Short mmCIF file of C-alpha atoms in Angstrom, two decimals:
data_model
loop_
_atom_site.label_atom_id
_atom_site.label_comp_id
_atom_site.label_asym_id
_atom_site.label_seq_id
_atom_site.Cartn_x
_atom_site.Cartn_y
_atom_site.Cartn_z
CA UNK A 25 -8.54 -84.53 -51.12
CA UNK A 26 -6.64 -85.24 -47.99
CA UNK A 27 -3.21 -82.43 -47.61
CA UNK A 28 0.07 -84.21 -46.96
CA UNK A 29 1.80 -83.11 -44.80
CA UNK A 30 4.19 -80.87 -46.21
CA UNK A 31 1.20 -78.86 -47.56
CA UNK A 32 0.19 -78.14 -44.08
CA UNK A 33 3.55 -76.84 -42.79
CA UNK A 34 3.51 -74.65 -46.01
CA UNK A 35 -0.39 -73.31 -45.33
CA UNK A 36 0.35 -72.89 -41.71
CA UNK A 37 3.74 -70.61 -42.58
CA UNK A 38 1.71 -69.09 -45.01
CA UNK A 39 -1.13 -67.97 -42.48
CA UNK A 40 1.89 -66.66 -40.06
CA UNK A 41 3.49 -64.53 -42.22
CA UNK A 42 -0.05 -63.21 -43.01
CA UNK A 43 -0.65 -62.59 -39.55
CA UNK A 44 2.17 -61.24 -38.48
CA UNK A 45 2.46 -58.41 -41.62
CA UNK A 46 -1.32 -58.00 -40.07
CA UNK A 47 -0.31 -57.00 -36.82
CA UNK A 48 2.17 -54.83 -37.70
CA UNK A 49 0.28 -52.72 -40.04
CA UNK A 50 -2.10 -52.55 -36.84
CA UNK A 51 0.14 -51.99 -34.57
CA UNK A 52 1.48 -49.07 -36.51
CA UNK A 53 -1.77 -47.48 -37.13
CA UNK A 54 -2.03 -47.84 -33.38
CA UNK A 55 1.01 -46.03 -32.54
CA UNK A 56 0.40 -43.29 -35.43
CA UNK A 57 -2.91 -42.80 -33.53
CA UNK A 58 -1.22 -42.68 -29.87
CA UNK A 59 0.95 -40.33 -30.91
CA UNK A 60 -1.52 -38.23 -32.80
CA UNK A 61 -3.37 -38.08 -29.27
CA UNK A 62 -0.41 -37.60 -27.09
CA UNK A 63 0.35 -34.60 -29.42
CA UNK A 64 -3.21 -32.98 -28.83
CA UNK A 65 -3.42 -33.49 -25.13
CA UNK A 66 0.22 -32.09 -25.06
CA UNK A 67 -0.54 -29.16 -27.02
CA UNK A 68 -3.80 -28.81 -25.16
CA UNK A 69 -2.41 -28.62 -21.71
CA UNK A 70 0.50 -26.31 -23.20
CA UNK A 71 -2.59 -24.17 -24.10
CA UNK A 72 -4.20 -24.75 -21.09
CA UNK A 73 -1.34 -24.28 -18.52
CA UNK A 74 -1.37 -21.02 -17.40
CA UNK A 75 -4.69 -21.05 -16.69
CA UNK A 76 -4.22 -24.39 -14.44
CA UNK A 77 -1.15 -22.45 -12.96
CA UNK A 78 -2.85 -19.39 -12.07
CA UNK A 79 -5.61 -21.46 -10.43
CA UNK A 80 -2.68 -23.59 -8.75
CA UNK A 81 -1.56 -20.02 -7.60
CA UNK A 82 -4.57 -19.19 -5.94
CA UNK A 83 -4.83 -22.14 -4.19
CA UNK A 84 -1.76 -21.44 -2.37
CA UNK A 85 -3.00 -17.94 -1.64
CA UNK A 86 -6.07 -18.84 -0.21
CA UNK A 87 -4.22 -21.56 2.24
CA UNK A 88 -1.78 -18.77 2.85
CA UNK A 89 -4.21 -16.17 3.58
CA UNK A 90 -5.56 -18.20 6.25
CA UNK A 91 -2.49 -18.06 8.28
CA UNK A 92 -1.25 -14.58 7.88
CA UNK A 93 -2.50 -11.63 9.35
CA UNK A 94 -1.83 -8.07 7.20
CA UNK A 95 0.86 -7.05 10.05
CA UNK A 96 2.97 -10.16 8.62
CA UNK A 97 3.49 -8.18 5.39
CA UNK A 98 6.19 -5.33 4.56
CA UNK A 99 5.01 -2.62 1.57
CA UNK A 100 6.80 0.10 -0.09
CA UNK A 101 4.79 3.26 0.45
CA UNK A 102 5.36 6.98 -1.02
CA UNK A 103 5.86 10.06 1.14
CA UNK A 104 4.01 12.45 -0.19
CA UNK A 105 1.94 10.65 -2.22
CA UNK A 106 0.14 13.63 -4.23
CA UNK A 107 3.20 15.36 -3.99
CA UNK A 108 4.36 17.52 -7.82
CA UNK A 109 7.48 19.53 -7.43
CA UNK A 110 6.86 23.58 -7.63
CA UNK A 111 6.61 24.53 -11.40
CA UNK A 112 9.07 26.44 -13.81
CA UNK A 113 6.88 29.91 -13.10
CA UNK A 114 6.84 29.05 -9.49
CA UNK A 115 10.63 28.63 -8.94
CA UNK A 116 11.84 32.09 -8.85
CA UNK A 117 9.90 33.15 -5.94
CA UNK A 118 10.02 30.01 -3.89
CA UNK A 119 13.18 30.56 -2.76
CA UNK A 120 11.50 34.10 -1.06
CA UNK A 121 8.85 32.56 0.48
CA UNK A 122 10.07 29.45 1.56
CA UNK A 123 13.20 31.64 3.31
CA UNK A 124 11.53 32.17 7.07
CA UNK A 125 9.65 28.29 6.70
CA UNK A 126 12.26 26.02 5.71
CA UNK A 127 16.03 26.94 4.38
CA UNK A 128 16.17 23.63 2.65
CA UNK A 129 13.51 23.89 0.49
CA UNK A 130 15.79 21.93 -2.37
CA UNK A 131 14.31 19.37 -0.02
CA UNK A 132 10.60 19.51 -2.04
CA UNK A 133 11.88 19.38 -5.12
CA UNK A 134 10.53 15.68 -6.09
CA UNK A 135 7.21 14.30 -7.78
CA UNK A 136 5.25 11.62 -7.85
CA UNK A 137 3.47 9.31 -10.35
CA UNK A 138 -0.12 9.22 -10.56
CA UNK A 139 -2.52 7.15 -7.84
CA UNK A 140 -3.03 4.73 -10.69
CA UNK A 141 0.69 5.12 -11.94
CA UNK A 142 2.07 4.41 -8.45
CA UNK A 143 0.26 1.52 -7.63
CA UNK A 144 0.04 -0.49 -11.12
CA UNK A 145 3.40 0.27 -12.38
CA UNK A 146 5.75 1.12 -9.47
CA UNK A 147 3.85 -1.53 -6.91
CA UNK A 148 3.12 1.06 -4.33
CA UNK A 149 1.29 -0.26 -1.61
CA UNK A 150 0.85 2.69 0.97
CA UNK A 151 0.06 6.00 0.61
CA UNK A 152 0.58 9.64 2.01
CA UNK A 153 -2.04 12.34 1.85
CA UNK A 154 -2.17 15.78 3.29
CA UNK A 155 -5.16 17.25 4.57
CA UNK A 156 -6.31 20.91 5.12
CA UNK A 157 -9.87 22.27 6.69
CA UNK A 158 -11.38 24.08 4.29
CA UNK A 159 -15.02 23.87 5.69
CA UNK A 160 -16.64 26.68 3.02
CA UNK A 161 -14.38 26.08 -0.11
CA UNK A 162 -12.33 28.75 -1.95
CA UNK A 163 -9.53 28.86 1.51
CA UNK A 164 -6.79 27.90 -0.87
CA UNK A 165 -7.92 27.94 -4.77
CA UNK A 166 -5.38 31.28 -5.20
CA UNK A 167 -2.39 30.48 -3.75
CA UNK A 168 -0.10 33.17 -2.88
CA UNK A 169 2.84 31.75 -5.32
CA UNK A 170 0.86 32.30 -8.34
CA UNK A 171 -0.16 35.40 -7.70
CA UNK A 172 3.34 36.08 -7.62
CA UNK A 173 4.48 34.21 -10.42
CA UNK A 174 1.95 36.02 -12.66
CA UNK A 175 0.84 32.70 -14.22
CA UNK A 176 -0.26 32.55 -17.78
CA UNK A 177 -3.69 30.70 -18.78
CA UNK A 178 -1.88 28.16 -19.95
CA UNK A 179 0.26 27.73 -17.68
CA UNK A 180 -2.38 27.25 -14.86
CA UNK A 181 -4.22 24.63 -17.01
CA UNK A 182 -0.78 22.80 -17.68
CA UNK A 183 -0.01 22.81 -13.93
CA UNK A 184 -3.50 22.37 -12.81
CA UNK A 185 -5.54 23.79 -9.48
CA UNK A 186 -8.58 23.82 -10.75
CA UNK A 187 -10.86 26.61 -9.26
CA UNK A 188 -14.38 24.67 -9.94
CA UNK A 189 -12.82 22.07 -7.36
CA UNK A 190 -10.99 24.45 -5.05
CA UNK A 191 -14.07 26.36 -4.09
CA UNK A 192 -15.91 23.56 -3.19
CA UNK A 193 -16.28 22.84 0.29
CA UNK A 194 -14.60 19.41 1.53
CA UNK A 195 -10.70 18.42 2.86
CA UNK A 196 -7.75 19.70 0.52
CA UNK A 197 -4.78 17.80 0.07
CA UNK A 198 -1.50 19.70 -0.88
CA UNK A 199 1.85 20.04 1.08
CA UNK A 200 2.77 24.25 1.89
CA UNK A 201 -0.52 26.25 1.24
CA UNK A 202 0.13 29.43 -0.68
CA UNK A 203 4.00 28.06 -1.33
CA UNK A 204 4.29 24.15 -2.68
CA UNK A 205 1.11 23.37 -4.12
CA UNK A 206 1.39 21.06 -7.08
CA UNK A 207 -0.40 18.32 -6.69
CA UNK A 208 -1.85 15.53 -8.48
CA UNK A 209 -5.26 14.88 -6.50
CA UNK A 210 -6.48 18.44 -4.89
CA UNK A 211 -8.74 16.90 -2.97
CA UNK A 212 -8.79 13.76 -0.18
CA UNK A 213 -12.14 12.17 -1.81
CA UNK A 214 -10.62 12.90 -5.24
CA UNK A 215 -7.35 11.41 -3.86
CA UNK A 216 -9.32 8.16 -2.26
CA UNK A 217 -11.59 8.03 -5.58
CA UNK A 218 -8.69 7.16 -7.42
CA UNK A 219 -7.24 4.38 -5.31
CA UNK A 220 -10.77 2.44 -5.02
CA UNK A 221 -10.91 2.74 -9.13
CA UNK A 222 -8.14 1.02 -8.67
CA UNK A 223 -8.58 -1.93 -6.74
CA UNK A 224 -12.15 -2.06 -8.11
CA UNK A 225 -10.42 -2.48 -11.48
CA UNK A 226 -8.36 -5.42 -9.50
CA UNK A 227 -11.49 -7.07 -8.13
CA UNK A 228 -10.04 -6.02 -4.56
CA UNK A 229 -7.24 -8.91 -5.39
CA UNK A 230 -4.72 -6.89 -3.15
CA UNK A 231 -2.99 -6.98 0.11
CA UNK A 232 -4.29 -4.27 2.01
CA UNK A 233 -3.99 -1.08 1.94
CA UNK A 234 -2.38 1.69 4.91
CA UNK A 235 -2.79 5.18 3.90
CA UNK A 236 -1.79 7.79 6.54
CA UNK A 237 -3.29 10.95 6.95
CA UNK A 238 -1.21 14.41 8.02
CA UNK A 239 -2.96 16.64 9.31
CA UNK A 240 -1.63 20.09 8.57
CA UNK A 241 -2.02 23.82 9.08
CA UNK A 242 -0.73 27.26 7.29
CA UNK A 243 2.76 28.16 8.45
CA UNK A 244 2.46 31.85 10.21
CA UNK A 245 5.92 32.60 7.75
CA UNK A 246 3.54 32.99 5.07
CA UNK A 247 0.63 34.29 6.54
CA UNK A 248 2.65 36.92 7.58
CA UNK A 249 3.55 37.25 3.47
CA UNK A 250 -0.34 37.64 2.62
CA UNK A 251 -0.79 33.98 2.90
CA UNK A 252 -4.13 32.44 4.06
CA UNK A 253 -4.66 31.33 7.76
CA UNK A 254 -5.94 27.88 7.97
CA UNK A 255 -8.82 26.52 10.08
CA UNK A 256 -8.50 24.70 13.03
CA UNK A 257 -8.57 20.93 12.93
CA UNK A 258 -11.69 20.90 15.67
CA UNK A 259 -13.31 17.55 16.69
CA UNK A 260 -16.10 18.99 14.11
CA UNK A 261 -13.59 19.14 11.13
CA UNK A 262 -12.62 15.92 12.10
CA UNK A 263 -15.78 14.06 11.99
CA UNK A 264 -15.85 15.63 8.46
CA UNK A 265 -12.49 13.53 7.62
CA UNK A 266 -14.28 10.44 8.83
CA UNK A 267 -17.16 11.04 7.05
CA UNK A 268 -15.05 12.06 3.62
CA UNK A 269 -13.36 8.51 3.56
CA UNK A 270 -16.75 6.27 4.39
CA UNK A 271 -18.18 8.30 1.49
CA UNK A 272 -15.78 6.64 -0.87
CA UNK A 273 -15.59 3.14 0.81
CA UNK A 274 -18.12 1.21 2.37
CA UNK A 275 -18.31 -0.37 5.27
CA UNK A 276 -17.12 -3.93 4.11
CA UNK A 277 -14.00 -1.97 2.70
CA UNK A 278 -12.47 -0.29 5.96
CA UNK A 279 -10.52 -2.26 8.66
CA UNK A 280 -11.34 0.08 11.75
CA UNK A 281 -10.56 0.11 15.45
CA UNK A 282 -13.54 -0.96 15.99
CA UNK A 283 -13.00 -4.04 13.85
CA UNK A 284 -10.04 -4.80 15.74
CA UNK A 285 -11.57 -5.01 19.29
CA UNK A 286 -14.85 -6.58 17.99
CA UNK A 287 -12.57 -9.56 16.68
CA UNK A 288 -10.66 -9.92 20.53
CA UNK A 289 -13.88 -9.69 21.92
CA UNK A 290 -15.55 -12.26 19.71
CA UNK A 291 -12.38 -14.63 20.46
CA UNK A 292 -12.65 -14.76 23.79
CA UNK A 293 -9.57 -12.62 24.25
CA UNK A 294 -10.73 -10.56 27.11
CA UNK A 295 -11.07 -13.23 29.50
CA UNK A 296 -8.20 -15.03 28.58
CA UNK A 297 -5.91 -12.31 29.58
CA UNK A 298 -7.77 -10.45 32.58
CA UNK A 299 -10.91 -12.41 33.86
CA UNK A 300 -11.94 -9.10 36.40
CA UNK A 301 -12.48 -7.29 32.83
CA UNK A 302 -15.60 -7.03 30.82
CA UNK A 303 -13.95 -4.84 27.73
CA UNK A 304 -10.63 -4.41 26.09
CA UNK A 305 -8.25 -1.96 24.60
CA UNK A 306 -7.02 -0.79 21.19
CA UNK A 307 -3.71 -1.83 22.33
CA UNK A 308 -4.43 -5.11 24.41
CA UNK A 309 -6.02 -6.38 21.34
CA UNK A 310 -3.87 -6.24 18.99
CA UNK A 311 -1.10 -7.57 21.43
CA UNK A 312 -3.01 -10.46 22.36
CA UNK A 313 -2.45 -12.48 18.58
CA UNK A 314 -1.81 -15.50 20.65
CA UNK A 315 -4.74 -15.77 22.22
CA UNK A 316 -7.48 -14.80 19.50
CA UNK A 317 -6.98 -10.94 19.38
CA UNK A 318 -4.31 -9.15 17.00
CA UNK A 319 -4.14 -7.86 13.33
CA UNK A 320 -6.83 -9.31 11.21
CA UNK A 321 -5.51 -12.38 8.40
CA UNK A 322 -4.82 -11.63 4.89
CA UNK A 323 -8.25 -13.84 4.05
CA UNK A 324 -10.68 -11.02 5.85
CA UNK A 325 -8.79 -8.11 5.40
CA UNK A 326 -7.65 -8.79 1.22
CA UNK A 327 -8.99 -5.71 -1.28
CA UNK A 328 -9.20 -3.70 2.25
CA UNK A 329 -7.86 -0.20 3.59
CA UNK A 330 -7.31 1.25 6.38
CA UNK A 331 -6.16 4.44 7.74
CA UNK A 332 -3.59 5.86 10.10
CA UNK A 333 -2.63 9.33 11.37
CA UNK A 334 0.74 10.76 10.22
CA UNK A 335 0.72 13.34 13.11
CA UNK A 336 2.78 12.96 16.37
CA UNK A 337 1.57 12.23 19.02
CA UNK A 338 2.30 14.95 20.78
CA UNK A 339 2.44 17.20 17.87
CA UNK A 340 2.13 21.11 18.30
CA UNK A 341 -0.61 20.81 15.95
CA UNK A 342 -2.77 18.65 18.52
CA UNK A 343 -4.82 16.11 16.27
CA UNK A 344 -4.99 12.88 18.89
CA UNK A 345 -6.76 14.22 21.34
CA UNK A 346 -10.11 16.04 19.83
CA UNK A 347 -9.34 13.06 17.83
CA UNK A 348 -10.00 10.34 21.20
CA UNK A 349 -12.27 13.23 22.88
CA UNK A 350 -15.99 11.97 23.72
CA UNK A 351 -15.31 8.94 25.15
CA UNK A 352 -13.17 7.56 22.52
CA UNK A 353 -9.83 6.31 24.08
CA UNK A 354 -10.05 2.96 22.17
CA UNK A 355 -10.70 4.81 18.85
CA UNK A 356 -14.74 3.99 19.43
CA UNK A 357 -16.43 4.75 16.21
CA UNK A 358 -13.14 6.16 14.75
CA UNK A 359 -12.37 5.46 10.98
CA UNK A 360 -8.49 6.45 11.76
CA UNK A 361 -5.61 4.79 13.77
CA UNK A 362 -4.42 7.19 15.64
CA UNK A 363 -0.26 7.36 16.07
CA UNK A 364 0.04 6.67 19.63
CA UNK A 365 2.62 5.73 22.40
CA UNK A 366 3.07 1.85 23.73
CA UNK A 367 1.01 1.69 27.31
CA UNK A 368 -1.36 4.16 25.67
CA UNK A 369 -5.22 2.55 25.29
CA UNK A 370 -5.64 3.21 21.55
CA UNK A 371 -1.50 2.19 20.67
CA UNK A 372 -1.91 0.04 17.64
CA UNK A 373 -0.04 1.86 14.71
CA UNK A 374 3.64 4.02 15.65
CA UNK A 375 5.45 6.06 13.48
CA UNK A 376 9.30 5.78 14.14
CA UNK A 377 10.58 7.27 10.64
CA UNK A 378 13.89 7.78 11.50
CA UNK A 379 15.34 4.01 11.43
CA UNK A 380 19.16 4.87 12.07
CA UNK A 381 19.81 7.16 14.71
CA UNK A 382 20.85 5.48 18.21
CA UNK A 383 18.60 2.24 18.44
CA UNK A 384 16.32 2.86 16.31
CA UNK A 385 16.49 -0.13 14.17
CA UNK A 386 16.21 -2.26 17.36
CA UNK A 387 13.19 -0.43 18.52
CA UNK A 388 11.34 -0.83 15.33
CA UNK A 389 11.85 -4.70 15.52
CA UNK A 390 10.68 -5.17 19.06
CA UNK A 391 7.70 -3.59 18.49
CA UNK A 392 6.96 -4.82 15.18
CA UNK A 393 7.38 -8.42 17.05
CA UNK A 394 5.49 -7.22 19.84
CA UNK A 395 2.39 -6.97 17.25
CA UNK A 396 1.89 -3.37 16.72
CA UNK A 397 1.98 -1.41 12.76
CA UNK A 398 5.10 0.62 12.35
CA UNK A 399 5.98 3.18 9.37
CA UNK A 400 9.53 4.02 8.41
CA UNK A 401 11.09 6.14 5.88
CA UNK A 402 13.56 4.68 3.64
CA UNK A 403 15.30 7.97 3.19
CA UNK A 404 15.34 11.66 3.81
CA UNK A 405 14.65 13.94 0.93
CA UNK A 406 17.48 14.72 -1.52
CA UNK A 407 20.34 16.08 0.68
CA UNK A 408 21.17 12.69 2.19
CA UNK A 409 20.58 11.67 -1.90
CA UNK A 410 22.92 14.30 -2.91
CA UNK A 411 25.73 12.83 0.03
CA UNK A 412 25.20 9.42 -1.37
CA UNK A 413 23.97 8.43 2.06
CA UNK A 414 20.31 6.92 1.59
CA UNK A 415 21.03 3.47 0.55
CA UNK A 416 22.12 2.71 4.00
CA UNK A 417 19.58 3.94 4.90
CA UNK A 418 17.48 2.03 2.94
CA UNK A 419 18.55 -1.35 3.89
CA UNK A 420 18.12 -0.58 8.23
CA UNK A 421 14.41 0.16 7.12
CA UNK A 422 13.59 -2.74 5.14
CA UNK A 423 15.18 -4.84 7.88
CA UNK A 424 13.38 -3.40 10.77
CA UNK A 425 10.80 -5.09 9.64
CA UNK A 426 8.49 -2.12 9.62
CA UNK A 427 5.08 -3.19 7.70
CA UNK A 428 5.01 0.38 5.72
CA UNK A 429 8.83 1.53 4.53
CA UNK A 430 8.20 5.25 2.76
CA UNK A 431 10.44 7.04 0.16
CA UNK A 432 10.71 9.68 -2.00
CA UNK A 433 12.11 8.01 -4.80
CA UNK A 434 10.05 4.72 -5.93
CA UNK A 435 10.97 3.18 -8.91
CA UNK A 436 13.87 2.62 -11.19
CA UNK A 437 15.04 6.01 -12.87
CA UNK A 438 13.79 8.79 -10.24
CA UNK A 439 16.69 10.30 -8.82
CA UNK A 440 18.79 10.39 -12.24
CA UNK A 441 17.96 13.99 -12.26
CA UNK A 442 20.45 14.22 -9.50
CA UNK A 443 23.22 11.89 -10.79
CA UNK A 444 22.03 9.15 -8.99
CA UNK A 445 20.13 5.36 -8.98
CA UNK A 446 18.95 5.22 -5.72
CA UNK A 447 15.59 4.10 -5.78
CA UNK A 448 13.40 1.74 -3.37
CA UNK A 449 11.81 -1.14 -3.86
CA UNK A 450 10.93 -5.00 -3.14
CA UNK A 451 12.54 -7.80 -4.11
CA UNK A 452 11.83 -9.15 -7.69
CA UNK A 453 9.46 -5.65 -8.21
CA UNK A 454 7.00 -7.46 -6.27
CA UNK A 455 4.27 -5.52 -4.22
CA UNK A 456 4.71 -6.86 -0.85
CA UNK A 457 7.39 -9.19 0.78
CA UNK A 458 7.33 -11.69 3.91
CA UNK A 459 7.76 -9.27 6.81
CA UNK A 460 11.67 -10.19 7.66
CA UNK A 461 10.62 -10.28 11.77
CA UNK A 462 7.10 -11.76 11.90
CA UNK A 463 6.31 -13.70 8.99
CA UNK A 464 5.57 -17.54 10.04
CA UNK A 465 8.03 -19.58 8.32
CA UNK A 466 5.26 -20.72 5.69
CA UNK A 467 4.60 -17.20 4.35
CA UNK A 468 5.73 -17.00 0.57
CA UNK A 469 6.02 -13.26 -1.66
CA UNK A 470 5.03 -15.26 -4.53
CA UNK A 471 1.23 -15.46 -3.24
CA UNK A 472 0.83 -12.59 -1.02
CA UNK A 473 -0.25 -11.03 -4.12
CA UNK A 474 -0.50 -12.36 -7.49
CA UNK A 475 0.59 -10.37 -10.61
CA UNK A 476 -1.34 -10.79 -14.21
#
């Protein structure tokens, strides 16, 4: 039967209305589903995201470490690193013995946190150890200021010396033999053992490291009270040292004189600043940054150490020279940089720890933009705390842009024993900063090292 055709206006409405109440049940389904899916890949990514910005983070570290070199960088460093204050038994005769060696022996009253301590928790990134020959063992396992104090067994094993590890032979670390002996690490492998666990715990995921060396010797005010006499620091005793710290770090750890003027070398450097040479300083090396010599970057030198000596040059206790003796002007085979004098062959690190007096400050700025290493001290122990005066002298040392700024007091909390909140650190707790006078515009703190 043929539809008029008012039936097929009404069929065709009818088939619209269909379709459209169709499509919108579809449609909705859709958009349920879209959303169901936008919801998972949002709460996927949220899931995912720190792992995509950690990775996004070490991107921009490994672009950055291409640029810098480890003399860009400024680190907060302890003085004394091993350094624990003389003990409650102990404090009655220090005074005594410390009379003819020091009259401001209030001056030692500070400790430090563990190796570990200092560098997970208080972002210490240089360290200060003192060494002593003790070629046989046994030289300073009594000191004379327990005899004295008449220690109790447990009050030896609280404060610890521990004889099984004093009589062995091998480099003690402590700061006044016989006098101010606490210490955390009694010995400089034990000391260095402690920083690799460490940064092998970190994967080596750490700027490098500086950690001076002072070389030190009994003080003849104590020998003279029945204190030991020290051994010389001969070229011998030396070699020791150098063997002591490849024993805990290999090769591929160190960044060594050597290292330095192999780099210049293999860049060309030498003829590129004196063609009538065949060879090349210490110094002119790591002067020459600008034509293929200098500090090595960030990339080759990350999860590295290196070591410099705390002792003046000309110090009465004469360490550079047996140190350079044999041939060794440039530091040739030498584990340590030696502190030297600008002009001299083997000047790479200086030591100017007094940032205030005269022009200090200015120094320390010229010839941290000249390209050498400088330490600085941040303060002075506690009488300039006691007079209020070391945040001053705080902010001249961070600003003269010396790669390694020392204290005495790192870490929020360390000097409220003395009615003050001085402490020293970086900016935002981090472990190193943009050196303020030779970073490249590009350097960031964010990536120089990355905290998790």
């Amino acid at each position: 039967m043929a539809m008029t055709m008012r039936e097929i206006v009404l069929c065709a409405a009818l088939i619209f209305v269909i379709g459209v109440s169709v499509l919108n049940q579809t449609l909705n389904s859709t958009s349920s589903f879209s959303t169901q899916i936008l919801q998972n890949d949002q709460s996927s990514l949220s899931s995912t995201s720190p792992s995509i910005l950690h990775l996004h983070k070490q991107q921009k570290q490994h672009t950055q470490d291409q640029t810098l070199r480890l003399n860009n960088l400024q680190v907060i460093g302890t003085h004394n690193s091993y350094h624990r204050e003389v003990s409650l038994p102990e404090r009655v005769h220090f005074p005594t013995l410390m009379a003819n060696v020091d009259p401001h022996y209030e001056g030692y009253y500070y400790s430090h946190a563990s190796v570990h301590d200092q560098l997970e928790y208080q972002q210490v990134r240089s360290f200060e150890f003192d060494a002593y020959v003790d070629t046989h063992g046994g030289l300073f396992a009594d000191p004379l200021i327990r005899r004295l104090a008449n220690m109790s067994e447990s009050d030896k094993a609280h404060y610890g010396l521990p004889e099984d590890v004093m009589r062995q032979p091998g480099t003690k670390v402590l700061h006044i033999a016989d006098a101010d002996v606490g210490t955390i690490c009694h010995t400089l492998v034990e000391c260095l053992t402690q920083v690799k666990a460490w940064s092998d715990a970190k994967n080596g995921q750490h700027v490098p490291i500086p950690i001076l060396i002072e070389f030190k010797k009994t003080e003849p005010g104590l020998e003279k009270q029945g204190g030991v006499v020290a051994e010389d620091w001969t070229v011998e005793a030396l070699d020791r040292v150098d063997a002591e710290i490849r024993s805990v770090f290999s090769d591929d750890q160190l960044i060594t004189p050597d290292d330095i003027r192999k780099q210049a070398i293999d860049n060309g450097v030498v003829s590129r600043i004196n063609s009538k040479k065949d060879n090349i300083t210490l110094e002119e090396a790591i002067l020459a940054f600008e034509q293929g010599g200098g500090w090595p970057t960030l990339s080759s030198s990350r999860g590295k150490f290196f070591f410099v000596m705390d002792n003046e040059p000309t110090h009465p206790i004469q360490i550079r020279d047996p140190y350079r003796s044999g041939n060794r002007e440039n530091l040739e085979g030498r584990v340590i940089f030696t502190n030297s004098l600008p002009g001299e062959p083997d000047a790479a690190f200086i030591k100017r720890n007094d940032p205030i007096t005269d022009n200090n400050q200015h120094e320390i700025q010229d010839l941290v933009a000249k390209g050498y290493f400088i330490r600085t001290r941040a303060d002075e122990p506690i009488q300039m705390l006691l007079k209020d005066e070391v945040p001053a002298m705080r902010e001249v040392a961070l600003a003269s842009g010396a790669q390694i700024v020392s204290s005495d007091w790192v870490g929020a909390g360390v000097s409220a024993r003395y009615n003050s909140d001085y402490f020293v650190g970086l900016p935002l707790g981090r472990p190193a900063r943009c050196n303020p006078i030779n970073a490249p515009k590009v350097c960031e703190d964010e990536y120089l090292e990355l905290l998790v």
